[in-house]
Short mmCIF file of C-alpha atoms in Angstrom, two decimals:
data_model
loop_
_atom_site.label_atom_id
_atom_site.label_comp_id
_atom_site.label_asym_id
_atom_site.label_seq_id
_atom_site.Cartn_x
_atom_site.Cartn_y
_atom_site.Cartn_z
CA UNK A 21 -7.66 0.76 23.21
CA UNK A 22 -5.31 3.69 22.90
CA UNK A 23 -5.99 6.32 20.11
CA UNK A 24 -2.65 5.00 18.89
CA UNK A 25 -3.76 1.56 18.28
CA UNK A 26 -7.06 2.57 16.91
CA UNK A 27 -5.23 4.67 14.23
CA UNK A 28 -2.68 1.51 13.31
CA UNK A 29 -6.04 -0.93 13.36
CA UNK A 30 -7.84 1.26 11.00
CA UNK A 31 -5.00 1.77 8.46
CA UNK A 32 -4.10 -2.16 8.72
CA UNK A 33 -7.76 -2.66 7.65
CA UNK A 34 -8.15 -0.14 5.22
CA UNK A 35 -5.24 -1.49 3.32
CA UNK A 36 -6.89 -4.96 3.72
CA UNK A 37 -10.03 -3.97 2.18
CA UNK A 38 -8.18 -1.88 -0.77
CA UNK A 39 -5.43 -4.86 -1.50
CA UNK A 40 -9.03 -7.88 -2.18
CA UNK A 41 -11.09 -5.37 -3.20
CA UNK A 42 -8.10 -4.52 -6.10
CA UNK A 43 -7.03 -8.22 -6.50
CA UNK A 44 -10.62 -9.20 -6.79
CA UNK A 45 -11.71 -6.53 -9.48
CA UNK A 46 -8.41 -4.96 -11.29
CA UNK A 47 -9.26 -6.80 -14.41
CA UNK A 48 -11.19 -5.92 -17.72
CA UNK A 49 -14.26 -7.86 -18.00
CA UNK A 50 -15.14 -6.17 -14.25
CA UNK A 51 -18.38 -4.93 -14.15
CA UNK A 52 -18.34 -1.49 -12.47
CA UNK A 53 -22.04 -1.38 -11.65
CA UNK A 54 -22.72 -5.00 -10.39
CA UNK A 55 -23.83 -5.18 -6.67
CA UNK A 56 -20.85 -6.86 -5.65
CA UNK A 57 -18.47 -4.85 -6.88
CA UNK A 58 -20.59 -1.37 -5.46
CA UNK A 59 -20.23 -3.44 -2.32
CA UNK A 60 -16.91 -3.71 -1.84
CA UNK A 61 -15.84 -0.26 -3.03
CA UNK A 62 -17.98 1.06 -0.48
CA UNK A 63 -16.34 -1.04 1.74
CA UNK A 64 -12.84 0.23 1.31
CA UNK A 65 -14.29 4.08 1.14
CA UNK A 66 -16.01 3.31 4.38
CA UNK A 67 -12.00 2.04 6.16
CA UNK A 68 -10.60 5.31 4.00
CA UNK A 69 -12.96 7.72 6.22
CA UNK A 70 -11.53 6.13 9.13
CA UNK A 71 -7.51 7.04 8.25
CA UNK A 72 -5.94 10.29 7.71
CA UNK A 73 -5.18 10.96 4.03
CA UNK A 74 -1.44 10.73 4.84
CA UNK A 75 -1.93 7.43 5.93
CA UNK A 76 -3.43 5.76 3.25
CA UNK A 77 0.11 5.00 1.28
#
């Protein structure tokens, strides 16, 4: 796979990860510290390592 297509796979799945991980937990009674939600944040910080900053948009 060409660098190009890495880059493009990585920011498609990064916003992936941030769009469920936000519909799933953008609400009030979310609980911040439960394993699930630790899970899934990591998750989507994992993706974020893997796209440039100006990217992420």
């Amino acid at each position: 796979m060409s660098k190009r297509s890495e880059a493009k796979q990585a920011r498609e799945t990064y916003k992936a990860k941030k769009a469920e991980h936000n519909a799933r937990f953008n609400n009030a009674d979310t609980d911040p510290n439960s394993e699930e939600f630790v899970a899934s944040n990591d998750a989507v910080a994992d993706a974020a390592r893997r796209v440039s900053w100006l990217r992420r948009g």
